[in-house]
Short mmCIF file of C-alpha atoms in Angstrom, two decimals:
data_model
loop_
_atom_site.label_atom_id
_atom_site.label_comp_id
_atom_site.label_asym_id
_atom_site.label_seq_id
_atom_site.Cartn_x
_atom_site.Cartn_y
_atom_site.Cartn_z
CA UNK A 1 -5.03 -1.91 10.18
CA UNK A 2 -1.49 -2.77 9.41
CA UNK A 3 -0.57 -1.38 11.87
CA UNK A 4 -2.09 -4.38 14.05
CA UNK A 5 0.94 -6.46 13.08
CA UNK A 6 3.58 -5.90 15.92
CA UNK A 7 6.50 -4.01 14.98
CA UNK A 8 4.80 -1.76 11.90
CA UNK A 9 4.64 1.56 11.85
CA UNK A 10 2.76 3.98 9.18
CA UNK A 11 3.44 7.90 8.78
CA UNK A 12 2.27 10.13 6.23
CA UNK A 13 2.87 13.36 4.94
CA UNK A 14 1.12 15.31 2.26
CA UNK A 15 0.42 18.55 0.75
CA UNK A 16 -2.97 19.61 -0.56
CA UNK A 17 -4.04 23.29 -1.92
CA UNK A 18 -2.05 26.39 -3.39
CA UNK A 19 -1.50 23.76 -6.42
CA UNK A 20 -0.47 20.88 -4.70
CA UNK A 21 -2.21 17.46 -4.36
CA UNK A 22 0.44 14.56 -3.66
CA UNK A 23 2.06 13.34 -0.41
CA UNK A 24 4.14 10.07 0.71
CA UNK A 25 3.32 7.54 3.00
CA UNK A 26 5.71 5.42 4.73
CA UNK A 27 5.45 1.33 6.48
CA UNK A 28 8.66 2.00 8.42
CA UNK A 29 9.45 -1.70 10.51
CA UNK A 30 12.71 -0.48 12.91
CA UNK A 31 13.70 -3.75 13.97
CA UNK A 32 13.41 -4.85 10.19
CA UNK A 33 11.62 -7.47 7.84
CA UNK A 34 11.84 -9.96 5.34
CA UNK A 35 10.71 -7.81 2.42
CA UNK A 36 9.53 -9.49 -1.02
CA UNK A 37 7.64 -7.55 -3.81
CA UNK A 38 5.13 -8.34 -6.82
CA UNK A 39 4.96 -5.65 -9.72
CA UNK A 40 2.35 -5.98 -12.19
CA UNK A 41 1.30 -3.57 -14.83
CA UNK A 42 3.32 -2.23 -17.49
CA UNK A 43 4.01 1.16 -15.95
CA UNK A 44 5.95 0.84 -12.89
CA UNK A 45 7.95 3.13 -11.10
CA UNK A 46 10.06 1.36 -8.22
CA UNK A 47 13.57 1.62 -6.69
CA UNK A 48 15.18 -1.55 -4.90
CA UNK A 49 13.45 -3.68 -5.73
CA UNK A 50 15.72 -6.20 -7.23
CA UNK A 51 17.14 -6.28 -4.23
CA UNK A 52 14.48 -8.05 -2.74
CA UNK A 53 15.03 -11.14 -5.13
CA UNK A 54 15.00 -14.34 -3.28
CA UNK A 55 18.52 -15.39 -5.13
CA UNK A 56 20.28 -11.85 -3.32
CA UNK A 57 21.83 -10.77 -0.27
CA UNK A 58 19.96 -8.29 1.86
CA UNK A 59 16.73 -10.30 3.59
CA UNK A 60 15.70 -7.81 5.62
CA UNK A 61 14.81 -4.18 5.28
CA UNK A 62 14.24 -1.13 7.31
CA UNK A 63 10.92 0.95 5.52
CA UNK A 64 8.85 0.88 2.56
CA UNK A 65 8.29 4.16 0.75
CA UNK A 66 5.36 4.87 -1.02
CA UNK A 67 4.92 8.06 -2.86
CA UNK A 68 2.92 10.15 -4.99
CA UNK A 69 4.99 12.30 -8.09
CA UNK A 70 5.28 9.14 -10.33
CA UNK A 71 9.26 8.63 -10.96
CA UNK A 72 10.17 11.81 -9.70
CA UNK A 73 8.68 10.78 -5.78
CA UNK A 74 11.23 8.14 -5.80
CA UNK A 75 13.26 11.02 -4.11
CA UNK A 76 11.21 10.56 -0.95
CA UNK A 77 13.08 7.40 -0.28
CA UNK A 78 16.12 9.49 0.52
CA UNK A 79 14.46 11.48 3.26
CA UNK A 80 13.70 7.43 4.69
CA UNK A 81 17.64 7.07 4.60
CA UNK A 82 18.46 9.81 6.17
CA UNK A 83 16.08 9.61 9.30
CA UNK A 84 16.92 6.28 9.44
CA UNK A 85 20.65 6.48 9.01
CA UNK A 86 20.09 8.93 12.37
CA UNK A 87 19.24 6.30 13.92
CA UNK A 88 21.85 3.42 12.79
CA UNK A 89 19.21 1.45 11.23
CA UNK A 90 20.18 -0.45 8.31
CA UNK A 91 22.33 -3.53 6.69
CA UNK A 92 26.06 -3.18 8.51
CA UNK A 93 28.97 -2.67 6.34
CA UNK A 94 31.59 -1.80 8.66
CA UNK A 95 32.70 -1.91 12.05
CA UNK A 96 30.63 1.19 13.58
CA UNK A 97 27.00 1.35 14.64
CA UNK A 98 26.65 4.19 11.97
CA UNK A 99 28.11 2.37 9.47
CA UNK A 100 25.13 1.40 7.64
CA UNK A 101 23.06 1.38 4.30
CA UNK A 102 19.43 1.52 5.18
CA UNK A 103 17.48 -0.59 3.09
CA UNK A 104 14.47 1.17 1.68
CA UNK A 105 12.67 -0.08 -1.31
CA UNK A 106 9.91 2.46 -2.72
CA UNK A 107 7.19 2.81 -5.54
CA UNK A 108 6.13 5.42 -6.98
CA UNK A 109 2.16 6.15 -8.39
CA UNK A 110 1.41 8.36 -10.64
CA UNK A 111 -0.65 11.97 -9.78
CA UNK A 112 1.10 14.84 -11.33
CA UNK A 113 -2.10 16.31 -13.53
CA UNK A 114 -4.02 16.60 -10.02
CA UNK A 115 -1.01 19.58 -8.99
CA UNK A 116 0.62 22.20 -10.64
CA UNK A 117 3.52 20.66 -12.43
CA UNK A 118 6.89 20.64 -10.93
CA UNK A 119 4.87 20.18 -7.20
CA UNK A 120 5.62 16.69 -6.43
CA UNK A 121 7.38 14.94 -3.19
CA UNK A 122 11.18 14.96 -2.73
CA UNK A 123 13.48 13.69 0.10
CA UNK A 124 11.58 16.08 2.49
CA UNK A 125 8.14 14.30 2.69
CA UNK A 126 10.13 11.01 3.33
CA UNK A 127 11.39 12.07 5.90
CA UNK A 128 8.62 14.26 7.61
CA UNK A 129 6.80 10.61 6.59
CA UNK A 130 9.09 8.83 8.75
CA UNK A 131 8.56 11.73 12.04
CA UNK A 132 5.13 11.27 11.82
CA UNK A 133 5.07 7.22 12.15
CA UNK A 134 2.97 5.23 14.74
CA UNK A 135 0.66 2.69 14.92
CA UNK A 136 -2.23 5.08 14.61
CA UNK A 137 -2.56 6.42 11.50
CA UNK A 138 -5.32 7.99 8.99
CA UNK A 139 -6.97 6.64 5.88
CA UNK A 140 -8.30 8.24 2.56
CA UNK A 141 -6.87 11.17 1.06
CA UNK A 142 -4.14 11.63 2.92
CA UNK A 143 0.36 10.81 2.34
CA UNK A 144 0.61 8.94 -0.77
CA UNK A 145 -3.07 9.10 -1.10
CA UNK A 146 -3.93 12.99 -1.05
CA UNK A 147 -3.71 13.04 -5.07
CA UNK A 148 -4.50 9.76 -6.45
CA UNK A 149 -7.99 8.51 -7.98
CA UNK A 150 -9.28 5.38 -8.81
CA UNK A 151 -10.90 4.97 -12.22
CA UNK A 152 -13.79 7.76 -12.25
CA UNK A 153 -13.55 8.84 -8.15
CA UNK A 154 -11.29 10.01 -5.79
CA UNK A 155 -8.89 7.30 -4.21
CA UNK A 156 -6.98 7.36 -0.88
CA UNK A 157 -5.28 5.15 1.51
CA UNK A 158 -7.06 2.58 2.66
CA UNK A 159 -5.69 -0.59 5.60
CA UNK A 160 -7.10 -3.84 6.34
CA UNK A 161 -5.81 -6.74 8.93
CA UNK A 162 -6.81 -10.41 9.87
CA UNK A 163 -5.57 -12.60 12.84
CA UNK A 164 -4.99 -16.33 11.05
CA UNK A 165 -4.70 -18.64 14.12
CA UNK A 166 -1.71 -17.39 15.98
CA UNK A 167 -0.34 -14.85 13.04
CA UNK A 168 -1.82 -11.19 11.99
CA UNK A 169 -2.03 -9.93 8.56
CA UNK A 170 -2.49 -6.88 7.52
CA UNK A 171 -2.44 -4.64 4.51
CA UNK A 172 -1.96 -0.84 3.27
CA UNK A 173 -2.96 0.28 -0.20
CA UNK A 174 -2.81 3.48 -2.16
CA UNK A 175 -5.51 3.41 -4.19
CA UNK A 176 -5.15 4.78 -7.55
CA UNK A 177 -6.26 2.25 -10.53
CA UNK A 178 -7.06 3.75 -14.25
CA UNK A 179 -9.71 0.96 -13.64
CA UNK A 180 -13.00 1.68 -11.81
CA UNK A 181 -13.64 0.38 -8.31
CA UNK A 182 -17.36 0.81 -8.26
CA UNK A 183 -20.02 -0.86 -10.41
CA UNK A 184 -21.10 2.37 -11.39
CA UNK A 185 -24.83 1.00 -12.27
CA UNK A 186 -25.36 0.39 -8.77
CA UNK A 187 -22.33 2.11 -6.70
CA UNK A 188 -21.20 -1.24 -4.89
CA UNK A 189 -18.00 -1.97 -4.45
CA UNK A 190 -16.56 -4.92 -6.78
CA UNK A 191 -14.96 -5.91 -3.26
CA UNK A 192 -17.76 -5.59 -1.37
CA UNK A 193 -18.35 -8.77 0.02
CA UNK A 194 -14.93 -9.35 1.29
CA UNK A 195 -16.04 -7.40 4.74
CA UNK A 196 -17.98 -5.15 6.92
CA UNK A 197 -17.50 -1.46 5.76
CA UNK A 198 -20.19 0.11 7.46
CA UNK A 199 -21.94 1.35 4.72
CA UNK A 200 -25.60 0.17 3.39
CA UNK A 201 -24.44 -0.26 -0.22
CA UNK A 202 -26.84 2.14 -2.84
CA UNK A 203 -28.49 0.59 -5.76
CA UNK A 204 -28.66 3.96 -8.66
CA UNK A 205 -26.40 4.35 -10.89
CA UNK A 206 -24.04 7.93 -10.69
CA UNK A 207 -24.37 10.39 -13.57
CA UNK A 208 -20.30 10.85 -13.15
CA UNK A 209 -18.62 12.74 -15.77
CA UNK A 210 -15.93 10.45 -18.00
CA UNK A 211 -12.31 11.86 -16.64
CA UNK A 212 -8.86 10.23 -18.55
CA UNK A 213 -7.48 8.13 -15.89
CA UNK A 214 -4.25 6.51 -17.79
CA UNK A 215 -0.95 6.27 -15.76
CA UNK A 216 -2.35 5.69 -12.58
CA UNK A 217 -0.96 2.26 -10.96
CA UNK A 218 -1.88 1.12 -6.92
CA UNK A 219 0.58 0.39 -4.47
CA UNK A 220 0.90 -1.31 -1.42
CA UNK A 221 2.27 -2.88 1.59
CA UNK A 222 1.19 -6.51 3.05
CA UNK A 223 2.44 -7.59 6.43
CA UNK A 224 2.73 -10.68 8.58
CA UNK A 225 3.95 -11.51 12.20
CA UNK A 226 5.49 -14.69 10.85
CA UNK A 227 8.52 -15.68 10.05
CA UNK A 228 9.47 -16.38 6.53
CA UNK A 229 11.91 -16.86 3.80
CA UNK A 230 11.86 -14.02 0.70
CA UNK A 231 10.71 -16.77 -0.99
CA UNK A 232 7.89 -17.21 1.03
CA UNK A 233 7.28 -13.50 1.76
CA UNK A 234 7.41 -12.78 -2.30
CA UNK A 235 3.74 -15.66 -2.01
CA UNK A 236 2.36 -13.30 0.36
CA UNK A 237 2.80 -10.07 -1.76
CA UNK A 238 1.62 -12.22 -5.38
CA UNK A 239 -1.62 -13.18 -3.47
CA UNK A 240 -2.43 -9.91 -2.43
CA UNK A 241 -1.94 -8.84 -5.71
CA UNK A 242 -5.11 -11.34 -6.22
CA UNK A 243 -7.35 -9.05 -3.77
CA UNK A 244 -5.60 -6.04 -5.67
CA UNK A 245 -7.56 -7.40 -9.10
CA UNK A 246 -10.63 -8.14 -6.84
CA UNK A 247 -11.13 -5.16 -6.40
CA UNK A 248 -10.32 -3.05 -9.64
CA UNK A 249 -11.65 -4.01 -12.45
CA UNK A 250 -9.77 -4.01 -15.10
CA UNK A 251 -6.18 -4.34 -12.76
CA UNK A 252 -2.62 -4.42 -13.66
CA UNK A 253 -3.36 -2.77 -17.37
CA UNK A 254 -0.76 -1.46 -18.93
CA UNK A 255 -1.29 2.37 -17.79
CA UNK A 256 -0.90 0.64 -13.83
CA UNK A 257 2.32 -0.07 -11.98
CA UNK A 258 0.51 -2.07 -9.63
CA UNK A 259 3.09 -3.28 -7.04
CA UNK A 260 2.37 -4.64 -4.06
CA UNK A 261 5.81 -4.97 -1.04
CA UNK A 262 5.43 -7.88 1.88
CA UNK A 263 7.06 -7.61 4.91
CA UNK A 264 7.77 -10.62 7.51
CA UNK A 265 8.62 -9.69 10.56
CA UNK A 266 9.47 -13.07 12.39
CA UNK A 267 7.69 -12.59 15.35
CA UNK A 268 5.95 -16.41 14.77
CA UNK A 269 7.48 -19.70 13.36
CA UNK A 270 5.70 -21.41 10.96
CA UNK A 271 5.27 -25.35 11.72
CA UNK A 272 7.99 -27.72 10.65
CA UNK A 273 7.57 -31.16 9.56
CA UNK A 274 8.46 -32.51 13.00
CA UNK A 275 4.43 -32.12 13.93
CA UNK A 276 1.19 -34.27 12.92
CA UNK A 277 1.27 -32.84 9.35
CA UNK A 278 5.07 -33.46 8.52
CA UNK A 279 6.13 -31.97 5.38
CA UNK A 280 2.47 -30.19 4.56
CA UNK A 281 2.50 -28.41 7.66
CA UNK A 282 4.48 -25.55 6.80
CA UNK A 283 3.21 -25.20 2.75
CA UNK A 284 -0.41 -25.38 4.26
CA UNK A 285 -0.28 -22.46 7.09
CA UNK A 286 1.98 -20.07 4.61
CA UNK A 287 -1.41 -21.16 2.59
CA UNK A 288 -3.82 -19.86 4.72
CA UNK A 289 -1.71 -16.68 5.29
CA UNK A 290 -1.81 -16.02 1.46
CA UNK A 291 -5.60 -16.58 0.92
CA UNK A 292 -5.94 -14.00 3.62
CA UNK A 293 -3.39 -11.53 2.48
CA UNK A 294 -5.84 -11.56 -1.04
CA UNK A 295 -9.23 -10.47 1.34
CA UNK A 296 -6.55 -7.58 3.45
CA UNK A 297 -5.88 -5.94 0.65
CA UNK A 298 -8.89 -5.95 -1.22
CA UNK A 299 -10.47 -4.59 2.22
CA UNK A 300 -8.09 -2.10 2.19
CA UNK A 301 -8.75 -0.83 -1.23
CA UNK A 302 -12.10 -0.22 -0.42
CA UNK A 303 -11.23 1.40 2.96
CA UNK A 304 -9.33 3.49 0.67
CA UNK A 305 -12.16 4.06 -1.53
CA UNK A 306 -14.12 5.24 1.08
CA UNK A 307 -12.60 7.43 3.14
CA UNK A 308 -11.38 9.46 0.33
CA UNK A 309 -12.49 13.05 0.17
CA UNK A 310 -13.46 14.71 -3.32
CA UNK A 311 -10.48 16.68 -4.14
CA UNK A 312 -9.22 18.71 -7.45
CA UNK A 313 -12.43 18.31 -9.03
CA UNK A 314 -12.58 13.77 -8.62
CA UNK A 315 -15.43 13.26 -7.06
CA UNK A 316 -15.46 11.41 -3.63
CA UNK A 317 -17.47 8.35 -3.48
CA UNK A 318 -19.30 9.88 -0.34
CA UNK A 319 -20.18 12.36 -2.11
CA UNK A 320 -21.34 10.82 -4.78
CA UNK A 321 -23.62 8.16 -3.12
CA UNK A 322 -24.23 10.21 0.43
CA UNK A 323 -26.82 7.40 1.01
CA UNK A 324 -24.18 4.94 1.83
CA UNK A 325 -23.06 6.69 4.95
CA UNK A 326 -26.93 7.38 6.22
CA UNK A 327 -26.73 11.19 4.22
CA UNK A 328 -29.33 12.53 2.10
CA UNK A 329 -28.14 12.39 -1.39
#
């Protein structure tokens, strides 16, 4: 999972019945990261995120918030703040160890029909988020996952990593596309062949009933043990945003958000042009740590997928094609 990059943590929190179906989920990285992002779609809802602009002057930041309650979850990313302001963690601006501003860029996807209106996270699940952080963590419908759906079933949380020579990748995506993730003629995953899911794919088509699924938008985190520029961290998040649209079909419409956050965490050089290679050594392994950022996170999408549980009438895909899993249908 992410989670298999040194230094990342995940936490979520969530709340689910009595009219509530949204949560938050937070990639908290304590000793900090180069963070980049990539926003696609024409419905985003983010905070900080110029910030992470190559050209400006914070490289490094402390969490990433990701939260259900469309704009109004942004407030989640207080509750990071705080718990991490406890802790001195953040970009110094004066003299004293608790004189910081913790950087915490966030997104936001949209889920406010699945709950009772006015039911939506606030500075609280950030920071119950942040408590509940380790490097063990659950997927499917579950912290920013517990309310979202992608195109006609129920979406979730789903991780993903890769080890690229000496460097891990990994990725963490809420799952929540107004486009479908399923050929729904056969119930295969568009990403399918990008990995191992442990399922024996069906081959029937799902009499599903047609739900409105506008507003909906993924989110994400990709992370490396390397270290990089923003520049070079902002290539990592754009090609994950490939294995986003590999995925999801259609992606980044204009009813999605889709933004997808890198982090760097330094842990690895990249080679410099003083090796065999010279001055194509370092394009070429930020290269290969792209192409495999695109097959993380489209893994992770359909980890998401399918460890989702039905939920506020969306149908689960487990329960929808039981066969997969070895269960009568």
């Amino acid at each position: 999972m992410i989670t298999d990059v040194p230094g990342v943590l995940v936490g979520h929190h969530e709340r689910v019945g009595e009219g509530w179906a949204t949560g938050t989920t937070v990639v908290l990285v304590p000793e900090g990261a180069v963070g980049a992002v990539d926003q696609r779609g024409g419905a985003p809802g983010t905070r900080e995120t110029n910030l992470l602009e190559p050209e400006n002057l914070v490289q490094r930041v402390n969490a990433v918030c990701l939260s259900g309650g469309s704009a109004y979850g942004l407030a989640a990313a207080d509750g990071v703040m705080r718990w991490l302001a406890e802790r001195n963690l953040g970009f110094p601006v004066g003299a004293q160890p608790h004189e910081v501003v913790p950087i915490v860029p966030a997104a936001v996807l949209f889920d406010l029909p699945r709950g009772e209106w006015g039911n939506r996270p606030d500075a609280s699940f950030g920071y119950a988020a942040c408590e509940a952080a380790s490097d063990s963590f659950t997927q499917g419908s579950v912290g920013a996952g517990a309310g979202a759906a992608v195109g006609s079933l129920k979406g979730g949380i789903g991780s993903a990593s890769e080890v690229v020579g000496e460097y891990t990748v990994g990725a963490l995506a809420a799952v929540n596309a107004a486009g479908e993730a399923v050929d729904l003629s056969t119930g295969r995953a568009y990403a399918a062949d990008h990995g191992d899911f442990g399922v024996q794919w069906p081959s029937r088509a799902a009499d599903l009933p047609s739900r409105r699924t506008d507003l909906n938008t993924t989110i994400g985190v990709v992370a490396v043990d390397a270290a990089l520029s923003k520049a070079e961290a902002r290539r990592l998040a754009v090609s994950a945003q490939d294995g986003l649209a590999r995925a999801v079909r259609p992606a980044h419409s204009m009813f999605d958000g889709d933004t997808v956050f890198a982090l760097a965490t330094g842990a690895h050089e990249l080679p410099d042009a003083s090796g065999p290679f010279g001055a194509a050594a370092r394009p070429a392994a930020l290269d290969a740590l792209c192409a495999a950022a695109a097959r993380v996170f489209a893994r992770a999408m359909v980890h998401g997928l399918l460890a989702a549980t039905t939920a506020g009438g969306v149908p689960a895909y487990r329960d929808v094609w039981p066969e997969a899993f070895g269960r009568k249908s």
